[in-house]
Amino acid sequence: VQSHTFAAQAAARHVARAIATAADVAQADTRVDAITQAIAAEYGMTADDLALAVECSGSGPCPGAGEIIRVTVNTDAVLPLVPPVLGLDRLARVPIEATAVQRMPRVWG
């Protein structure tokens, strides 16, 4: 559970920073993919284990200049030593969520 929590927190924080410091959307997408892969590998997970969601404060395209972005990462930690009898292994999961907020530069994009 602890490693999944650390992974979710690190992914949210680093992805938010990567988006805010990218020159454009294409560079942000490339950075997000690389960061997600690296963090998942660091904590013994796969990138598919981390579900990312990016929300913006404005009504225009996301992300946009001067907006506040919120990156939320969700994952499930599977509890050890739970037998697969009657599907107990699928039920013995702890949902984990981490969120990071970052302001976009006024001249972004």
Coordinates of N, CA, C and O in Angstrom, one line a residue:
V1 N 0.8 -1.2 0.0 CA 0.0 0.0 0.0 C 0.9 1.3 0.0 O 0.6 2.2 -0.7
Q2 N 2.0 1.2 0.8 CA 2.8 2.4 0.9 C 3.5 2.7 -0.5 O 3.5 3.9 -0.9
S3 N 4.0 1.7 -1.2 CA 4.6 2.0 -2.5 C 3.6 2.5 -3.5 O 4.0 3.4 -4.3
H4 N 2.4 2.0 -3.5 CA 1.4 2.6 -4.4 C 1.0 4.0 -4.0 O 0.8 4.8 -4.9
T5 N 1.0 4.3 -2.7 CA 0.7 5.7 -2.3 C 1.8 6.6 -2.7 O 1.6 7.7 -3.3
F6 N 3.1 6.2 -2.5 CA 4.2 7.0 -3.0 C 4.2 7.2 -4.5 O 4.5 8.3 -5.0
A7 N 3.9 6.2 -5.2 CA 3.8 6.2 -6.7 C 2.8 7.2 -7.2 O 3.0 8.1 -8.0
A8 N 1.6 7.2 -6.6 CA 0.5 8.1 -6.9 C 0.9 9.5 -6.6 O 0.6 10.4 -7.4
Q9 N 1.4 9.8 -5.5 CA 1.8 11.1 -5.1 C 2.9 11.6 -6.0 O 2.9 12.8 -6.5
A10 N 3.9 10.8 -6.3 CA 5.0 11.3 -7.2 C 4.5 11.5 -8.6 O 4.9 12.5 -9.2
A11 N 3.7 10.6 -9.1 CA 3.1 10.8 -10.4 C 2.3 12.1 -10.5 O 2.5 12.9 -11.5
A12 N 1.4 12.3 -9.6 CA 0.6 13.6 -9.7 C 1.5 14.8 -9.6 O 1.3 15.7 -10.5
R13 N 2.4 14.9 -8.7 CA 3.3 16.0 -8.6 C 4.2 16.3 -9.8 O 4.2 17.4 -10.4
H14 N 4.8 15.2 -10.3 CA 5.8 15.4 -11.4 C 5.0 15.6 -12.7 O 5.5 16.3 -13.6
V15 N 3.9 15.0 -12.9 CA 3.1 15.2 -14.2 C 2.6 16.6 -14.2 O 2.7 17.3 -15.2
A16 N 2.1 17.1 -13.1 CA 1.7 18.5 -13.1 C 2.8 19.5 -13.4 O 2.6 20.4 -14.2
R17 N 4.0 19.3 -12.8 CA 5.1 20.1 -13.2 C 5.5 20.0 -14.6 O 5.9 21.0 -15.3
A18 N 5.5 18.8 -15.1 CA 5.9 18.5 -16.5 C 5.0 19.2 -17.5 O 5.5 19.8 -18.5
I19 N 3.7 19.2 -17.2 CA 2.8 19.9 -18.1 C 3.0 21.4 -18.0 O 3.0 22.1 -19.1
A20 N 3.2 21.9 -16.8 CA 3.3 23.4 -16.7 C 4.6 23.9 -17.3 O 4.7 25.1 -17.7
T21 N 5.6 23.1 -17.3 CA 6.9 23.6 -17.9 C 7.1 23.2 -19.3 O 8.2 23.6 -19.9
A22 N 6.2 22.5 -19.9 CA 6.4 22.1 -21.3 C 6.1 23.3 -22.2 O 5.4 24.2 -21.9
A23 N 6.7 23.2 -23.4 CA 6.5 24.3 -24.4 C 5.1 24.3 -25.1 O 4.6 25.3 -25.5
D24 N 4.6 23.1 -25.3 CA 3.3 22.9 -25.9 C 2.7 21.6 -25.5 O 3.2 20.8 -24.8
V25 N 1.5 21.3 -26.1 CA 0.8 20.1 -25.7 C 1.5 18.8 -26.2 O 1.6 17.8 -25.4
A26 N 2.2 18.8 -27.3 CA 2.9 17.6 -27.8 C 4.0 17.3 -26.8 O 4.2 16.1 -26.4
Q27 N 4.8 18.3 -26.4 CA 5.9 18.1 -25.5 C 5.3 17.6 -24.1 O 5.9 16.8 -23.4
A28 N 4.2 18.2 -23.7 CA 3.6 17.8 -22.4 C 3.2 16.3 -22.5 O 3.4 15.6 -21.5
D29 N 2.6 15.9 -23.6 CA 2.2 14.5 -23.7 C 3.4 13.6 -23.6 O 3.3 12.5 -23.0
T30 N 4.4 13.9 -24.3 CA 5.7 13.1 -24.3 C 6.2 13.0 -22.9 O 6.6 11.9 -22.5
R31 N 6.3 14.1 -22.2 CA 6.8 14.1 -20.8 C 5.9 13.3 -19.9 O 6.4 12.6 -19.1
V32 N 4.6 13.4 -20.0 CA 3.7 12.7 -19.2 C 3.9 11.2 -19.3 O 4.0 10.4 -18.4
D33 N 4.0 10.7 -20.6 CA 4.2 9.3 -20.8 C 5.6 8.8 -20.2 O 5.6 7.8 -19.6
A34 N 6.6 9.6 -20.4 CA 7.9 9.2 -19.9 C 7.9 9.2 -18.3 O 8.5 8.3 -17.7
I35 N 7.3 10.2 -17.7 CA 7.3 10.2 -16.3 C 6.4 9.1 -15.7 O 6.8 8.5 -14.7
T36 N 5.3 8.8 -16.3 CA 4.4 7.7 -15.8 C 5.2 6.4 -15.9 O 5.1 5.6 -15.0
Q37 N 5.9 6.2 -17.0 CA 6.6 4.9 -17.2 C 7.7 4.8 -16.1 O 7.9 3.8 -15.5
A38 N 8.5 5.9 -15.9 CA 9.6 5.9 -15.0 C 9.1 5.7 -13.5 O 9.7 4.9 -12.8
I39 N 8.0 6.4 -13.1 CA 7.5 6.2 -11.8 C 7.0 4.8 -11.5 O 7.2 4.2 -10.5
A40 N 6.2 4.3 -12.5 CA 5.7 3.0 -12.4 C 6.8 2.0 -12.2 O 6.8 1.1 -11.4
A41 N 7.9 2.1 -13.0 CA 9.0 1.2 -12.9 C 9.7 1.3 -11.6 O 10.1 0.3 -11.0
E42 N 9.8 2.5 -11.1 CA 10.5 2.8 -9.8 C 9.8 2.1 -8.6 O 10.4 1.6 -7.7
Y43 N 8.5 2.0 -8.7 CA 7.7 1.4 -7.6 C 7.2 0.0 -7.9 O 6.2 -0.4 -7.2
G44 N 7.7 -0.6 -8.9 CA 7.3 -2.0 -9.2 C 5.9 -2.2 -9.8 O 5.3 -3.2 -9.5
M45 N 5.5 -1.2 -10.6 CA 4.1 -1.2 -11.1 C 4.3 -1.2 -12.7 O 5.4 -1.0 -13.2
T46 N 3.2 -1.2 -13.3 CA 3.1 -0.9 -14.8 C 2.4 0.5 -14.9 O 1.7 0.9 -14.1
A47 N 2.7 1.1 -16.0 CA 2.1 2.4 -16.3 C 0.5 2.3 -16.3 O -0.2 3.3 -16.0
D48 N 0.0 1.2 -16.7 CA -1.4 1.0 -16.8 C -2.0 0.9 -15.4 O -3.2 1.1 -15.2
D49 N -1.2 0.7 -14.3 CA -1.7 0.7 -13.0 C -2.0 2.1 -12.5 O -2.7 2.3 -11.5
L50 N -1.5 3.1 -13.1 CA -1.7 4.5 -12.7 C -2.7 5.2 -13.7 O -2.4 5.3 -14.9
A51 N -3.9 5.5 -13.2 CA -4.9 6.2 -14.0 C -4.7 7.7 -13.8 O -4.9 8.2 -12.7
L52 N -4.4 8.5 -14.8 CA -4.2 9.9 -14.7 C -5.4 10.7 -15.3 O -6.0 10.3 -16.3
A53 N -5.7 11.8 -14.6 CA -6.8 12.7 -15.0 C -6.3 14.1 -14.9 O -5.8 14.4 -13.8
V54 N -6.4 14.9 -15.9 CA -6.0 16.3 -15.9 C -7.2 17.2 -16.1 O -8.0 17.0 -17.0
E55 N -7.4 18.1 -15.2 CA -8.5 19.0 -15.2 C -8.0 20.5 -15.2 O -6.9 20.7 -14.6
C56 N -8.7 21.4 -15.9 CA -8.2 22.8 -16.0 C -9.3 23.7 -15.4 O -10.5 23.3 -15.5
S57 N -8.9 24.8 -14.9 CA -9.8 25.8 -14.3 C -10.6 26.6 -15.3 O -11.6 27.1 -15.0
G58 N -10.0 26.7 -16.5 CA -10.7 27.5 -17.6 C -11.7 26.7 -18.4 O -11.8 25.5 -18.3
S59 N -12.4 27.5 -19.3 CA -13.3 26.8 -20.2 C -12.8 26.5 -21.5 O -13.5 25.8 -22.3
G60 N -11.6 27.0 -21.9 CA -11.0 26.7 -23.2 C -10.3 25.4 -23.2 O -10.5 24.5 -22.4
P61 N -9.4 25.3 -24.2 CA -8.6 24.0 -24.3 C -7.8 23.8 -23.1 O -7.3 24.7 -22.5
C62 N -7.6 22.6 -22.7 CA -6.9 22.2 -21.5 C -5.6 21.5 -21.9 O -5.6 20.6 -22.7
P63 N -4.4 22.0 -21.4 CA -4.2 23.1 -20.6 C -4.1 24.4 -21.4 O -3.9 24.4 -22.6
G64 N -4.3 25.5 -20.7 CA -4.2 26.8 -21.4 C -3.4 27.8 -20.5 O -3.2 27.6 -19.3
A65 N -2.9 28.8 -21.1 CA -2.1 29.8 -20.5 C -2.8 30.4 -19.3 O -4.0 30.8 -19.4
G66 N -2.1 30.5 -18.2 CA -2.6 31.1 -17.0 C -3.6 30.3 -16.2 O -4.1 30.7 -15.1
E67 N -4.0 29.2 -16.6 CA -4.9 28.3 -15.9 C -4.3 27.6 -14.8 O -3.1 27.4 -14.7
I68 N -5.1 27.1 -13.9 CA -4.7 26.2 -12.9 C -5.0 24.7 -13.3 O -6.2 24.5 -13.6
I69 N -4.1 23.9 -13.3 CA -4.3 22.5 -13.7 C -4.3 21.6 -12.4 O -3.6 21.9 -11.5
R70 N -5.1 20.6 -12.5 CA -5.2 19.6 -11.4 C -5.0 18.2 -12.0 O -5.7 17.8 -12.8
V71 N -3.9 17.6 -11.5 CA -3.6 16.2 -11.9 C -4.0 15.3 -10.8 O -3.5 15.4 -9.7
T72 N -4.9 14.3 -11.1 CA -5.3 13.3 -10.2 C -4.8 11.9 -10.7 O -5.0 11.6 -11.8
V73 N -4.2 11.2 -9.8 CA -3.8 9.8 -10.1 C -4.5 8.8 -9.2 O -4.5 9.0 -8.0
N74 N -5.1 7.8 -9.8 CA -5.8 6.8 -9.1 C -5.1 5.4 -9.3 O -4.6 5.2 -10.4
T75 N -5.0 4.6 -8.3 CA -4.5 3.3 -8.4 C -5.1 2.4 -7.3 O -5.7 2.9 -6.4
D76 N -4.9 1.1 -7.4 CA -5.4 0.2 -6.4 C -4.2 -0.6 -5.9 O -3.5 -1.2 -6.8
A77 N -4.1 -0.8 -4.6 CA -3.1 -1.6 -4.1 C -3.7 -2.9 -3.7 O -4.7 -3.0 -3.0
V78 N -3.2 -4.0 -4.2 CA -3.7 -5.3 -3.9 C -3.1 -5.8 -2.6 O -1.9 -5.8 -2.4
L79 N -4.0 -6.2 -1.7 CA -3.5 -6.7 -0.4 C -2.8 -8.1 -0.6 O -3.3 -8.9 -1.3
P80 N -1.6 -8.3 0.1 CA -0.9 -9.5 -0.1 C -1.6 -10.7 0.7 O -2.4 -10.4 1.7
L81 N -1.3 -11.9 0.4 CA -1.8 -13.1 1.0 C -3.3 -13.3 1.0 O -3.8 -14.0 1.9
V82 N -4.0 -12.7 0.1 CA -5.4 -12.9 0.0 C -5.6 -14.0 -1.1 O -5.2 -13.8 -2.3
P83 N -6.2 -15.1 -0.8 CA -6.3 -16.2 -1.8 C -7.4 -15.8 -2.8 O -8.3 -15.1 -2.6
P84 N -7.2 -16.4 -4.0 CA -8.1 -16.1 -5.1 C -9.4 -16.9 -5.0 O -10.1 -17.1 -6.0
V85 N -9.7 -17.4 -3.8 CA -10.9 -18.2 -3.6 C -12.1 -17.3 -3.7 O -12.2 -16.2 -3.0
L86 N -13.1 -17.6 -4.5 CA -14.4 -16.8 -4.6 C -14.1 -15.4 -5.0 O -14.9 -14.5 -4.7
G87 N -13.0 -15.1 -5.7 CA -12.7 -13.8 -6.1 C -12.3 -12.8 -5.0 O -12.4 -11.6 -5.2
L88 N -11.9 -13.3 -3.9 CA -11.5 -12.5 -2.8 C -10.3 -11.6 -3.2 O -10.1 -10.5 -2.7
D89 N -9.4 -12.1 -4.1 CA -8.2 -11.3 -4.5 C -8.7 -10.0 -5.2 O -8.0 -9.0 -5.2
R90 N -9.8 -10.1 -5.9 CA -10.3 -8.9 -6.7 C -10.9 -7.9 -5.7 O -11.0 -6.7 -6.0
L91 N -11.5 -8.4 -4.6 CA -12.1 -7.5 -3.6 C -11.2 -6.9 -2.6 O -11.5 -5.9 -2.0
A92 N -10.0 -7.5 -2.4 CA -9.1 -7.1 -1.4 C -8.1 -6.1 -2.0 O -6.9 -6.3 -2.1
R93 N -8.7 -4.9 -2.4 CA -7.9 -3.8 -2.9 C -8.1 -2.6 -2.2 O -9.2 -2.3 -1.7
V94 N -7.1 -1.8 -2.0 CA -7.2 -0.5 -1.4 C -7.1 0.6 -2.4 O -6.1 0.7 -3.1
P95 N -8.2 1.4 -2.6 CA -8.1 2.5 -3.6 C -7.2 3.6 -3.1 O -7.3 4.0 -1.9
I96 N -6.4 4.1 -4.0 CA -5.5 5.2 -3.6 C -5.6 6.3 -4.6 O -5.7 6.1 -5.8
E97 N -5.7 7.6 -4.1 CA -5.8 8.7 -5.0 C -4.9 9.8 -4.5 O -4.7 10.1 -3.3
A98 N -4.2 10.5 -5.4 CA -3.3 11.6 -5.1 C -3.6 12.7 -6.1 O -3.9 12.5 -7.3
T99 N -3.5 14.0 -5.6 CA -3.8 15.1 -6.5 C -2.7 16.2 -6.3 O -2.2 16.4 -5.2
A100 N -2.3 16.8 -7.4 CA -1.4 17.9 -7.4 C -2.0 19.0 -8.2 O -2.6 18.8 -9.3
V101 N -1.7 20.3 -7.8 CA -2.2 21.4 -8.5 C -1.0 22.3 -9.0 O 0.0 22.4 -8.2
Q102 N -1.1 22.8 -10.2 CA 0.0 23.7 -10.7 C -0.6 24.8 -11.5 O -1.6 24.6 -12.3
R103 N 0.0 26.0 -11.4 CA -0.5 27.1 -12.3 C 0.3 27.1 -13.6 O 1.5 27.0 -13.5
M104 N -0.4 27.2 -14.7 CA 0.3 27.3 -16.0 C 0.8 28.7 -16.2 O 0.2 29.7 -15.7
P105 N 2.0 28.8 -16.9 CA 2.5 30.2 -17.2 C 1.5 31.0 -18.0 O 0.8 30.4 -18.8
R106 N 1.6 32.3 -17.9 CA 0.7 33.1 -18.7 C 1.0 33.1 -20.2 O 0.1 33.4 -21.0
V107 N 2.2 32.8 -20.5 CA 2.6 32.8 -21.9 C 2.8 31.3 -22.5 O 3.5 31.1 -23.4
W108 N 2.1 30.4 -21.9 CA 2.2 29.0 -22.3 C 1.6 28.7 -23.6 O 0.6 29.3 -24.0
G109 N 2.3 27.9 -24.4 CA 1.8 27.4 -25.7 C 2.1 28.4 -26.7 O 1.9 28.4 -27.8

